[in-house]
Short mmCIF file of C-alpha atoms in Angstrom, two decimals:
data_model
loop_
_atom_site.label_atom_id
_atom_site.label_comp_id
_atom_site.label_asym_id
_atom_site.label_seq_id
_atom_site.Cartn_x
_atom_site.Cartn_y
_atom_site.Cartn_z
CA UNK A 27 32.47 2.61 5.72
CA UNK A 28 32.05 4.23 9.11
CA UNK A 29 28.96 3.59 11.20
CA UNK A 30 27.52 5.53 14.14
CA UNK A 31 25.01 3.87 16.45
CA UNK A 32 22.83 6.55 18.06
CA UNK A 33 21.36 4.83 21.08
CA UNK A 34 18.11 6.27 22.44
CA UNK A 35 17.32 4.50 25.68
CA UNK A 36 16.47 6.55 28.80
CA UNK A 37 18.31 4.11 31.09
CA UNK A 38 20.91 2.71 28.73
CA UNK A 39 23.34 1.70 31.51
CA UNK A 40 20.84 -0.59 33.20
CA UNK A 41 19.46 -2.13 30.01
CA UNK A 42 20.72 -5.69 29.56
CA UNK A 43 20.02 -5.61 25.83
CA UNK A 44 21.86 -2.33 25.26
CA UNK A 45 24.84 -3.36 27.38
CA UNK A 46 25.12 -6.62 25.45
CA UNK A 47 25.13 -4.70 22.16
CA UNK A 48 27.66 -2.21 23.51
CA UNK A 49 29.94 -5.08 24.51
CA UNK A 50 29.56 -6.57 21.03
CA UNK A 51 30.82 -3.33 19.48
CA UNK A 52 34.17 -3.56 21.23
CA UNK A 53 35.38 -5.87 18.49
CA UNK A 54 34.08 -3.60 15.72
CA UNK A 55 36.68 -1.18 14.48
CA UNK A 56 34.72 1.27 12.38
CA UNK A 57 31.63 1.57 14.57
CA UNK A 58 30.98 4.32 17.12
CA UNK A 59 28.62 3.81 20.07
CA UNK A 60 26.83 7.08 20.79
CA UNK A 61 24.27 6.98 23.61
CA UNK A 62 21.90 9.96 23.95
CA UNK A 63 20.94 11.39 27.32
CA UNK A 64 18.58 14.12 28.50
CA UNK A 65 21.48 15.83 30.26
CA UNK A 66 23.48 15.89 27.01
CA UNK A 67 20.52 17.30 25.08
CA UNK A 68 20.07 20.22 27.48
CA UNK A 69 23.45 21.65 26.56
CA UNK A 70 23.23 24.19 23.75
CA UNK A 71 26.74 23.32 22.53
CA UNK A 72 25.70 19.71 21.99
CA UNK A 73 23.59 20.44 18.92
CA UNK A 74 26.56 21.83 16.98
CA UNK A 75 28.73 18.91 18.08
CA UNK A 76 26.11 16.35 17.12
CA UNK A 77 25.73 17.85 13.67
CA UNK A 78 29.48 18.03 13.13
CA UNK A 79 29.86 14.42 14.26
CA UNK A 80 27.33 13.10 11.74
CA UNK A 81 29.48 14.38 8.89
CA UNK A 82 32.13 11.73 9.64
CA UNK A 83 29.81 8.73 9.21
CA UNK A 84 28.37 7.11 6.12
CA UNK A 85 25.92 4.85 7.98
CA UNK A 86 23.68 6.25 10.70
CA UNK A 87 21.89 3.78 12.96
CA UNK A 88 19.09 4.68 15.38
CA UNK A 89 18.97 2.03 18.08
CA UNK A 90 16.05 2.02 20.53
CA UNK A 91 13.35 0.01 22.30
CA UNK A 92 9.71 0.68 21.38
CA UNK A 93 7.77 2.69 23.93
CA UNK A 94 4.07 2.88 23.19
CA UNK A 95 4.91 1.42 19.78
CA UNK A 96 7.22 4.32 18.89
CA UNK A 97 10.80 5.44 19.38
CA UNK A 98 11.43 6.92 22.85
CA UNK A 99 10.89 10.66 23.46
CA UNK A 100 14.66 11.05 23.70
CA UNK A 101 15.13 10.24 20.00
CA UNK A 102 12.27 12.52 18.97
CA UNK A 103 13.86 15.32 20.98
CA UNK A 104 17.22 14.67 19.29
CA UNK A 105 15.58 14.72 15.84
CA UNK A 106 13.82 18.02 16.60
CA UNK A 107 16.95 19.67 17.98
CA UNK A 108 19.70 18.28 15.76
CA UNK A 109 18.26 17.76 12.28
CA UNK A 110 16.99 20.45 9.94
CA UNK A 111 14.81 19.99 6.88
CA UNK A 112 17.56 21.50 4.73
CA UNK A 113 20.06 18.84 5.83
CA UNK A 114 19.42 16.85 2.70
CA UNK A 115 22.25 18.88 1.19
CA UNK A 116 24.91 17.11 3.21
CA UNK A 117 23.10 13.98 4.46
CA UNK A 118 21.92 12.74 1.05
CA UNK A 119 23.51 9.44 0.08
CA UNK A 120 24.31 8.32 3.62
CA UNK A 121 22.57 5.19 4.94
CA UNK A 122 19.96 5.03 7.70
CA UNK A 123 19.43 1.85 9.70
CA UNK A 124 17.20 1.03 12.68
CA UNK A 125 17.96 -1.45 15.45
CA UNK A 126 14.74 -1.97 17.38
CA UNK A 127 14.44 -4.05 20.54
CA UNK A 128 11.04 -5.54 21.33
CA UNK A 129 9.65 -7.14 24.45
CA UNK A 130 7.25 -9.23 22.40
CA UNK A 131 7.68 -11.67 19.50
CA UNK A 132 7.49 -10.32 15.96
CA UNK A 133 4.30 -12.32 15.36
CA UNK A 134 2.16 -9.89 17.40
CA UNK A 135 2.95 -7.09 14.93
CA UNK A 136 0.40 -7.99 12.30
CA UNK A 137 -3.32 -7.84 11.65
CA UNK A 138 -5.05 -9.97 14.24
CA UNK A 139 -1.94 -10.00 16.45
CA UNK A 140 -2.09 -8.37 19.86
CA UNK A 141 -0.54 -5.16 18.49
CA UNK A 142 -2.51 -5.36 15.24
CA UNK A 143 -0.11 -3.19 13.22
CA UNK A 144 3.07 -4.23 11.42
CA UNK A 145 6.48 -3.04 12.56
CA UNK A 146 6.98 -1.54 9.09
CA UNK A 147 3.92 0.64 9.61
CA UNK A 148 4.96 1.66 13.13
CA UNK A 149 8.41 2.62 11.86
CA UNK A 150 7.11 4.34 8.71
CA UNK A 151 8.04 7.84 10.01
CA UNK A 152 11.68 6.81 9.57
CA UNK A 153 10.94 5.76 6.03
CA UNK A 154 9.53 9.26 5.44
CA UNK A 155 12.61 10.84 7.07
CA UNK A 156 14.92 8.79 4.85
CA UNK A 157 12.86 9.78 1.81
CA UNK A 158 12.95 13.45 2.74
CA UNK A 159 16.70 13.57 3.42
CA UNK A 160 17.56 11.22 0.55
CA UNK A 161 19.12 8.71 2.92
CA UNK A 162 19.30 5.09 1.81
CA UNK A 163 17.04 3.23 4.24
CA UNK A 164 18.27 -0.20 5.32
CA UNK A 165 15.78 -2.91 6.32
CA UNK A 166 15.30 -2.54 10.08
CA UNK A 167 17.05 -4.99 12.40
CA UNK A 168 14.82 -6.25 15.21
CA UNK A 169 15.84 -7.88 18.48
CA UNK A 170 12.94 -9.72 20.05
CA UNK A 171 12.68 -10.83 23.67
CA UNK A 172 16.38 -10.61 24.40
CA UNK A 173 15.93 -11.94 27.94
CA UNK A 174 14.58 -15.25 26.73
CA UNK A 175 17.53 -15.91 24.41
CA UNK A 176 19.86 -18.80 25.15
CA UNK A 177 23.65 -18.27 25.17
CA UNK A 178 23.90 -19.71 21.66
CA UNK A 179 21.05 -17.51 20.40
CA UNK A 180 22.81 -14.50 21.87
CA UNK A 181 25.98 -15.41 19.98
CA UNK A 182 23.97 -15.64 16.75
CA UNK A 183 22.39 -12.26 17.51
CA UNK A 184 25.83 -10.76 18.09
CA UNK A 185 27.08 -11.95 14.70
CA UNK A 186 23.99 -10.74 12.83
CA UNK A 187 24.12 -7.39 14.65
CA UNK A 188 27.78 -6.81 13.78
CA UNK A 189 27.16 -7.82 10.18
CA UNK A 190 24.23 -5.36 10.03
CA UNK A 191 26.51 -2.57 11.19
CA UNK A 192 29.65 -3.48 9.26
CA UNK A 193 28.66 -5.10 5.98
CA UNK A 194 27.26 -3.62 2.82
CA UNK A 195 23.47 -4.17 2.93
CA UNK A 196 21.91 -6.41 1.82
CA UNK A 197 24.96 -8.63 2.37
CA UNK A 198 25.47 -11.65 0.12
CA UNK A 199 26.27 -15.07 1.52
CA UNK A 200 29.84 -14.73 0.20
CA UNK A 201 30.30 -11.38 1.97
CA UNK A 202 29.06 -12.83 5.25
CA UNK A 203 31.39 -15.77 4.83
CA UNK A 204 34.39 -13.57 4.09
CA UNK A 205 33.51 -11.41 7.13
CA UNK A 206 33.46 -14.56 9.22
CA UNK A 207 36.85 -15.84 8.09
CA UNK A 208 38.47 -12.43 8.70
CA UNK A 209 36.97 -12.22 12.18
CA UNK A 210 38.00 -15.75 13.06
CA UNK A 211 41.57 -15.20 11.86
CA UNK A 212 41.82 -11.96 13.80
CA UNK A 213 40.52 -13.68 16.93
CA UNK A 214 43.08 -16.47 16.58
CA UNK A 215 45.88 -13.97 16.01
CA UNK A 216 44.89 -12.07 19.13
CA UNK A 217 44.88 -15.27 21.16
CA UNK A 218 48.50 -15.89 20.11
CA UNK A 219 49.71 -18.86 18.12
CA UNK A 220 50.62 -20.96 21.12
CA UNK A 221 47.14 -20.82 22.60
CA UNK A 222 45.31 -21.69 19.40
CA UNK A 223 44.18 -25.28 19.48
CA UNK A 224 44.48 -27.60 16.51
CA UNK A 225 40.67 -27.93 16.13
CA UNK A 226 40.40 -24.12 15.91
CA UNK A 227 43.02 -23.99 13.16
CA UNK A 228 41.32 -26.84 11.35
CA UNK A 229 37.97 -25.06 11.57
CA UNK A 230 39.24 -21.90 9.88
CA UNK A 231 40.92 -24.01 7.21
CA UNK A 232 37.73 -26.00 6.62
CA UNK A 233 35.64 -22.84 6.51
CA UNK A 234 37.90 -21.32 3.90
CA UNK A 235 38.02 -24.48 1.81
CA UNK A 236 34.24 -24.58 1.77
CA UNK A 237 34.12 -20.95 0.68
CA UNK A 238 36.52 -21.67 -2.19
CA UNK A 239 34.51 -24.73 -3.19
CA UNK A 240 31.33 -22.64 -3.23
CA UNK A 241 32.97 -19.96 -5.36
CA UNK A 242 34.12 -22.64 -7.83
CA UNK A 243 30.64 -24.13 -8.07
CA UNK A 244 29.16 -20.71 -8.70
CA UNK A 245 31.65 -20.00 -11.46
CA UNK A 246 30.84 -23.37 -13.03
CA UNK A 247 27.10 -22.62 -12.90
CA UNK A 248 27.63 -19.24 -14.49
CA UNK A 249 29.62 -20.91 -17.28
CA UNK A 250 26.89 -23.48 -17.88
CA UNK A 251 24.27 -20.73 -18.12
CA UNK A 252 26.45 -18.85 -20.59
CA UNK A 253 26.80 -21.98 -22.76
CA UNK A 254 23.02 -22.46 -22.66
CA UNK A 255 22.50 -18.95 -23.93
CA UNK A 256 24.83 -19.46 -26.87
CA UNK B 3 -19.74 13.49 26.89
CA UNK B 4 -16.68 15.32 28.15
CA UNK B 5 -13.66 15.89 25.94
CA UNK B 6 -10.10 16.78 26.84
CA UNK B 7 -7.77 18.19 24.19
CA UNK B 8 -4.17 17.39 25.12
CA UNK B 9 -2.12 19.86 23.09
CA UNK B 10 1.48 18.90 22.40
CA UNK B 11 3.18 21.86 20.76
CA UNK B 12 6.53 23.10 22.11
CA UNK B 13 5.59 26.75 21.42
CA UNK B 14 1.81 26.62 21.70
CA UNK B 15 1.43 30.32 22.56
CA UNK B 16 3.09 31.48 19.38
CA UNK B 17 1.40 28.96 17.08
CA UNK B 18 -1.30 30.64 14.98
CA UNK B 19 -3.05 27.32 14.34
CA UNK B 20 -3.14 26.35 18.01
CA UNK B 21 -4.31 29.78 19.14
CA UNK B 22 -7.10 29.70 16.56
CA UNK B 23 -8.23 26.30 17.85
CA UNK B 24 -7.99 27.47 21.45
CA UNK B 25 -10.18 30.46 20.62
CA UNK B 26 -12.68 28.14 18.95
CA UNK B 27 -13.03 26.14 22.15
CA UNK B 28 -14.29 29.11 24.12
CA UNK B 29 -17.78 28.42 22.82
CA UNK B 30 -17.55 24.69 23.64
CA UNK B 31 -18.94 23.89 27.05
CA UNK B 32 -17.81 20.33 27.66
CA UNK B 33 -14.31 20.56 26.19
CA UNK B 34 -11.13 21.19 28.17
CA UNK B 35 -8.01 22.70 26.56
CA UNK B 36 -4.93 21.13 28.14
CA UNK B 37 -1.57 22.28 26.75
CA UNK B 38 1.51 20.27 27.73
CA UNK B 39 4.82 21.93 28.52
CA UNK B 40 8.30 20.69 29.37
CA UNK B 41 8.20 22.70 32.61
CA UNK B 42 4.95 20.96 33.60
CA UNK B 43 6.37 17.53 32.81
CA UNK B 44 9.43 18.04 35.04
CA UNK B 45 7.27 18.23 38.16
CA UNK B 46 6.84 14.84 39.83
CA UNK B 47 3.41 15.80 41.15
CA UNK B 48 2.17 16.38 37.61
CA UNK B 49 2.03 12.70 36.70
CA UNK B 50 -0.48 11.91 39.43
CA UNK B 51 -2.56 14.95 38.51
CA UNK B 52 -2.53 14.08 34.82
CA UNK B 53 -3.69 10.54 35.52
CA UNK B 54 -6.43 11.71 37.87
CA UNK B 55 -7.61 14.25 35.33
CA UNK B 56 -8.03 11.67 32.57
CA UNK B 57 -10.61 9.83 34.66
CA UNK B 58 -13.09 12.69 34.18
CA UNK B 59 -13.15 12.55 30.40
CA UNK B 60 -14.76 10.12 28.01
CA UNK B 61 -13.02 11.44 24.87
CA UNK B 62 -9.27 12.05 24.85
CA UNK B 63 -7.82 14.06 21.97
CA UNK B 64 -4.12 14.36 21.19
CA UNK B 65 -3.58 17.54 19.21
CA UNK B 66 -0.19 18.20 17.63
CA UNK B 67 1.78 19.23 14.55
CA UNK B 68 3.93 16.61 12.82
CA UNK B 69 7.65 16.97 13.44
CA UNK B 70 9.74 14.65 11.30
CA UNK B 71 6.49 12.90 10.40
CA UNK B 72 5.70 12.03 14.02
CA UNK B 73 4.12 13.55 17.10
CA UNK B 74 6.45 15.98 18.93
CA UNK B 75 8.85 14.69 21.62
CA UNK B 76 6.66 16.40 24.21
CA UNK B 77 3.76 14.00 23.57
CA UNK B 78 6.07 10.97 23.60
CA UNK B 79 7.46 12.12 26.92
CA UNK B 80 3.93 12.54 28.30
CA UNK B 81 2.96 9.04 27.10
CA UNK B 82 6.05 7.51 28.72
CA UNK B 83 5.54 9.32 32.01
CA UNK B 84 1.76 9.34 32.40
CA UNK B 85 0.39 6.15 30.86
CA UNK B 86 1.02 2.62 32.07
CA UNK B 87 0.44 -0.60 30.17
CA UNK B 88 -2.02 -1.71 32.83
CA UNK B 89 -4.20 1.37 32.32
CA UNK B 90 -6.55 -0.59 30.11
CA UNK B 91 -8.44 -1.37 33.32
CA UNK B 92 -9.77 2.16 33.65
CA UNK B 93 -9.20 3.62 30.18
CA UNK B 94 -11.04 0.90 28.23
CA UNK B 95 -14.14 2.19 26.50
CA UNK B 96 -13.02 5.83 26.33
CA UNK B 97 -12.46 7.39 22.91
CA UNK B 98 -9.15 8.49 21.41
CA UNK B 99 -9.02 11.16 18.72
CA UNK B 100 -6.12 12.86 16.94
CA UNK B 101 -6.07 16.43 15.63
CA UNK B 102 -2.99 16.75 13.44
CA UNK B 103 -1.82 19.98 11.83
CA UNK B 104 0.24 19.72 8.67
CA UNK B 105 2.34 22.24 6.81
CA UNK B 106 1.78 20.41 3.53
CA UNK B 107 -1.32 19.29 1.63
CA UNK B 108 -2.73 15.84 2.32
CA UNK B 109 -1.87 14.77 -1.24
CA UNK B 110 1.86 14.43 -0.43
CA UNK B 111 1.09 11.66 2.09
CA UNK B 112 0.81 8.83 -0.38
CA UNK B 113 2.97 6.57 -2.51
CA UNK B 114 4.72 8.75 -5.06
CA UNK B 115 3.96 11.90 -3.06
CA UNK B 116 6.83 13.89 -1.59
CA UNK B 117 6.40 12.16 1.80
CA UNK B 118 5.67 8.78 0.21
CA UNK B 119 3.83 7.34 3.23
CA UNK B 120 0.18 7.76 4.18
CA UNK B 121 -0.88 9.69 7.25
CA UNK B 122 -2.63 6.53 8.49
CA UNK B 123 0.69 4.70 8.42
CA UNK B 124 2.57 7.53 10.13
CA UNK B 125 -0.06 7.67 12.86
CA UNK B 126 -0.32 3.87 13.22
CA UNK B 127 1.40 3.87 16.66
CA UNK B 128 -1.75 5.57 18.00
CA UNK B 129 -3.85 2.86 16.45
CA UNK B 130 -1.71 0.33 18.35
CA UNK B 131 -2.08 2.34 21.57
CA UNK B 132 -5.86 2.43 21.17
CA UNK B 133 -5.88 -1.31 20.49
CA UNK B 134 -3.73 -2.04 23.53
CA UNK B 135 -5.76 0.12 25.93
CA UNK B 136 -9.11 -0.81 24.36
CA UNK B 137 -9.83 2.79 23.49
CA UNK B 138 -12.22 3.47 20.63
CA UNK B 139 -10.10 5.17 17.98
CA UNK B 140 -11.80 8.00 16.08
CA UNK B 141 -10.75 8.79 12.49
CA UNK B 142 -8.02 11.42 12.77
CA UNK B 143 -8.85 15.07 12.04
CA UNK B 144 -6.26 16.82 9.90
CA UNK B 145 -5.68 20.55 9.49
CA UNK B 146 -3.63 21.26 6.38
CA UNK B 147 -1.78 24.46 5.60
CA UNK B 148 -3.71 26.62 8.06
CA UNK B 149 -1.88 29.77 7.01
CA UNK B 150 -3.17 29.57 3.46
CA UNK B 151 -6.83 29.30 4.52
CA UNK B 152 -9.23 32.12 3.67
CA UNK B 153 -11.48 33.60 6.38
CA UNK B 154 -14.41 31.50 5.12
CA UNK B 155 -12.29 28.33 5.07
CA UNK B 156 -11.23 29.05 8.65
CA UNK B 157 -14.87 29.34 9.68
CA UNK B 158 -15.58 25.96 8.06
CA UNK B 159 -12.59 24.47 9.85
CA UNK B 160 -13.83 25.86 13.16
CA UNK B 161 -17.23 24.20 12.69
CA UNK B 162 -15.78 20.84 11.68
CA UNK B 163 -13.27 20.97 14.55
CA UNK B 164 -15.97 21.67 17.15
CA UNK B 165 -18.17 18.94 15.72
CA UNK B 166 -15.23 16.51 15.89
CA UNK B 167 -14.79 17.30 19.57
CA UNK B 168 -18.44 17.53 20.59
CA UNK B 169 -20.47 15.14 18.45
CA UNK B 170 -20.78 11.40 18.56
CA UNK B 171 -18.46 10.03 15.84
CA UNK B 172 -19.09 9.38 13.05
CA UNK B 173 -21.77 12.08 13.16
CA UNK B 174 -24.82 11.75 10.91
CA UNK B 175 -26.04 14.62 8.78
CA UNK B 176 -29.04 15.02 11.10
CA UNK B 177 -26.78 15.28 14.17
CA UNK B 178 -24.63 17.90 12.51
CA UNK B 179 -27.74 19.83 11.54
CA UNK B 180 -29.17 19.69 15.05
CA UNK B 181 -25.82 20.82 16.44
CA UNK B 182 -25.93 23.75 14.05
CA UNK B 183 -29.42 24.92 14.97
CA UNK B 184 -28.61 24.72 18.69
CA UNK B 185 -25.42 26.71 18.22
CA UNK B 186 -27.12 29.31 16.09
CA UNK B 187 -29.97 29.77 18.58
CA UNK B 188 -27.55 30.10 21.44
CA UNK B 189 -25.56 32.68 19.52
CA UNK B 190 -28.68 34.70 18.78
CA UNK B 191 -29.79 34.52 22.40
CA UNK B 192 -26.41 35.77 23.55
CA UNK B 193 -26.57 38.67 21.11
CA UNK B 194 -29.86 39.73 22.70
CA UNK B 195 -33.16 39.91 20.88
CA UNK B 196 -32.85 43.55 19.95
CA UNK B 197 -29.60 43.08 18.08
CA UNK B 198 -30.70 40.09 16.07
CA UNK B 199 -31.48 41.12 12.54
CA UNK B 200 -34.50 39.87 10.64
CA UNK B 201 -32.35 37.95 8.11
CA UNK B 202 -30.65 36.09 10.97
CA UNK B 203 -33.99 35.06 12.46
CA UNK B 204 -35.23 34.02 9.04
CA UNK B 205 -32.10 31.94 8.48
CA UNK B 206 -32.59 29.91 11.65
CA UNK B 207 -36.27 29.42 10.78
CA UNK B 208 -35.39 28.31 7.25
CA UNK B 209 -32.69 25.97 8.54
CA UNK B 210 -35.09 24.34 10.94
CA UNK B 211 -37.85 24.02 8.36
CA UNK B 212 -35.44 22.30 6.02
CA UNK B 213 -34.37 19.92 8.78
CA UNK B 214 -38.03 19.05 9.46
CA UNK B 215 -38.69 18.56 5.77
CA UNK B 216 -35.70 16.23 5.52
CA UNK B 217 -36.87 14.22 8.52
CA UNK B 218 -40.33 13.86 6.94
CA UNK B 219 -38.85 12.67 3.65
CA UNK B 220 -36.73 10.12 5.49
CA UNK B 221 -39.73 8.81 7.38
CA UNK B 222 -41.66 8.53 4.13
CA UNK B 223 -38.81 6.61 2.50
CA UNK B 224 -38.62 4.23 5.45
CA UNK B 225 -42.36 3.63 5.17
CA UNK B 226 -42.08 2.89 1.43
CA UNK B 227 -39.30 0.39 2.08
CA UNK B 228 -41.38 -1.29 4.75
CA UNK B 229 -44.30 -1.61 2.37
CA UNK B 230 -42.01 -3.10 -0.28
CA UNK B 231 -40.87 -5.74 2.14
CA UNK B 232 -44.42 -6.78 3.02
#
């Protein structure tokens, strides 16, 4: 699966959140970072290029902050210029995901909250777009109050973000685990065998043993259920 | 009450719907037609002017077609450039209305319909904006499939549109009736007494008599209720 992240942020280079996410993508092999800009959108040749580019990806992600509770004008402009209502023909079957960064906690997006409307409602136009173009809509991925996150919370965000982009959705626990082991192994390989500490090696080993144990337990449970049904 | 209609349509001059609505406004005294354009929005001085202008109006209307189930990029750009989150201070108490033109019938905007999402959901960001700025949100006014309307249907649309812009909302039957008589009288006056036909004069007279009759009946009903309560 190949994923393109279409980033609609008017000042993407000075956004801490967006730069963090961009950095995160450096370790993702099959994910393209594609920031939009007004300058880019003024060029007539861009439209053809943008359309051609979309053909190569099976998962399309729109990534943006909310401005006035909606995607920024830049994304709307891109949608108006690049997509056509007849594009269902070649877009159908691809996946559409949304990565939305919020300055406020998720709890304000509900009845009685300071926004008073749910994020699902605010993002419903994308649900209608997906429906119209026969795209498979993924549950949106929200990033709330990035600036208040601790270093550990940022690491957790990074993992969840990469899994959102790279894994089949919704991802099972086993898939997430497998993703983790692969990543960890790759990281250790890149560090070089001499630099890898014993605790690091032990951790990967432990992680994998646990995964195997879990798989065995699941198989046992399945067997028990089968016997019950007999 | 003074109303401003902020029109966000990238090709407003060639839109039949928008030109019809613009024409309609010529007979409205307290309503300003204010089309947005990309050229206008590029000028730094515009922002200050736009903000100053808003001060003079008590009812702000955003008028637009839906592009990809959302307001056009032009309106999003205007929102991002012109409004500030602190504007509640001076905007609070004003009214916000939406005039939305649709190429499809309203029946597709529901679960199971070809759009699959209600118009209320798609327009929910404006509900959140109104909530945030303490604007009084009016029920939206939709114009569906303008090009298929007959001449009579267009006349009905014109009346409802003007009443949406000019009357207190929600307008009572009596208010609509009064609005009608005033309009009709003014029209006859402008035609000049000599040109007014007898049937026209009779129509106004009849209309007014009916209105008086209705008012009397209402008063009588109120009296009966009062007596019941004694």
